């Protein structure tokens, strides 16, 4: 038995210094399961200090 999880895309806002300077980036991802885990590409969050999902 499986349950359906919403396939809504989310904006992922990344703040950090991945390239040795302060920066903000925008990426995308989706909700993986009902506990709220998000799947995105590693390069979207690599080196970040903070990740916000909206």
Short mmCIF file of the C-alpha atoms (twelve columns), coordinates in Angstrom:
data_MODEL
# 
_entry.id   MODEL 
# 
loop_
_atom_site.group_PDB 
_atom_site.id 
_atom_site.type_symbol 
_atom_site.label_atom_id 
_atom_site.label_alt_id 
_atom_site.label_comp_id 
_atom_site.label_asym_id 
_atom_site.label_seq_id 
_atom_site.Cartn_x 
_atom_site.Cartn_y 
_atom_site.Cartn_z 
_atom_site.pdbx_PDB_model_num 
ATOM 1  C CA . UNK A 1  0.000  0.000  0.000  1 
ATOM 2  C CA . UNK A 2  1.359  3.412  -0.894 1 
ATOM 3  C CA . UNK A 3  0.090  6.896  -0.287 1 
ATOM 4  C CA . UNK A 4  0.186  9.754  -2.720 1 
ATOM 5  C CA . UNK A 5  2.502  12.643 -1.897 1 
ATOM 6  C CA . UNK A 6  1.928  16.099 -3.331 1 
ATOM 7  C CA . UNK A 7  4.089  16.799 -6.381 1 
ATOM 8  C CA . UNK A 8  4.045  20.542 -5.826 1 
ATOM 9  C CA . UNK A 9  7.299  22.237 -6.826 1 
ATOM 10 C CA . UNK A 10 8.895  24.481 -4.217 1 
ATOM 11 C CA . UNK A 11 11.272 27.396 -4.513 1 
ATOM 12 C CA . UNK A 12 14.524 26.818 -2.667 1 
ATOM 13 C CA . UNK A 13 16.355 29.954 -1.553 1 
ATOM 14 C CA . UNK A 14 20.026 29.368 -0.736 1 
ATOM 15 C CA . UNK A 15 22.181 31.787 1.249  1 
ATOM 16 C CA . UNK A 16 25.857 31.153 1.787  1 
ATOM 17 C CA . UNK A 17 29.321 31.500 0.383  1 
ATOM 18 C CA . UNK A 18 29.836 28.647 -2.082 1 
ATOM 19 C CA . UNK A 19 32.299 30.622 -4.189 1 
ATOM 20 C CA . UNK A 20 34.193 32.391 -1.354 1 
ATOM 21 C CA . UNK A 21 31.829 35.378 -1.474 1 
ATOM 22 C CA . UNK A 22 28.375 35.986 -0.045 1 
ATOM 23 C CA . UNK A 23 25.647 35.076 -2.500 1 
ATOM 24 C CA . UNK A 24 22.036 34.030 -2.846 1 
ATOM 25 C CA . UNK A 25 20.799 31.493 -5.339 1 
ATOM 26 C CA . UNK A 26 17.422 30.158 -6.381 1 
ATOM 27 C CA . UNK A 27 16.762 26.513 -7.168 1 
ATOM 28 C CA . UNK A 28 13.880 24.095 -7.292 1 
ATOM 29 C CA . UNK A 29 12.917 20.818 -5.723 1 
ATOM 30 C CA . UNK A 30 9.921  18.762 -4.751 1 
ATOM 31 C CA . UNK A 31 8.441  17.219 -1.642 1 
ATOM 32 C CA . UNK A 32 9.625  13.607 -1.397 1 
ATOM 33 C CA . UNK A 33 7.460  12.264 1.405  1 
ATOM 34 C CA . UNK A 34 4.831  13.158 3.975  1 
ATOM 35 C CA . UNK A 35 7.476  14.067 6.575  1 
ATOM 36 C CA . UNK A 36 8.429  17.034 4.374  1 
ATOM 37 C CA . UNK A 37 11.802 15.947 3.007  1 
ATOM 38 C CA . UNK A 38 12.759 17.820 -0.161 1 
ATOM 39 C CA . UNK A 39 14.649 16.449 -3.165 1 
ATOM 40 C CA . UNK A 40 16.855 18.804 -5.180 1 
ATOM 41 C CA . UNK A 41 20.217 18.635 -6.945 1 
ATOM 42 C CA . UNK A 42 23.355 18.785 -4.799 1 
ATOM 43 C CA . UNK A 43 24.735 21.793 -6.684 1 
ATOM 44 C CA . UNK A 44 21.701 23.796 -5.541 1 
ATOM 45 C CA . UNK A 45 22.591 23.540 -1.839 1 
ATOM 46 C CA . UNK A 46 26.315 22.655 -1.843 1 
ATOM 47 C CA . UNK A 47 28.316 25.019 0.371  1 
ATOM 48 C CA . UNK A 48 25.288 26.857 1.694  1 
ATOM 49 C CA . UNK A 49 24.903 28.116 5.246  1 
ATOM 50 C CA . UNK A 50 21.104 28.333 5.147  1 
ATOM 51 C CA . UNK A 51 18.385 26.861 2.933  1 
ATOM 52 C CA . UNK A 52 14.801 28.187 2.938  1 
ATOM 53 C CA . UNK A 53 11.942 26.397 1.184  1 
ATOM 54 C CA . UNK A 54 8.914  28.457 0.184  1 
# 
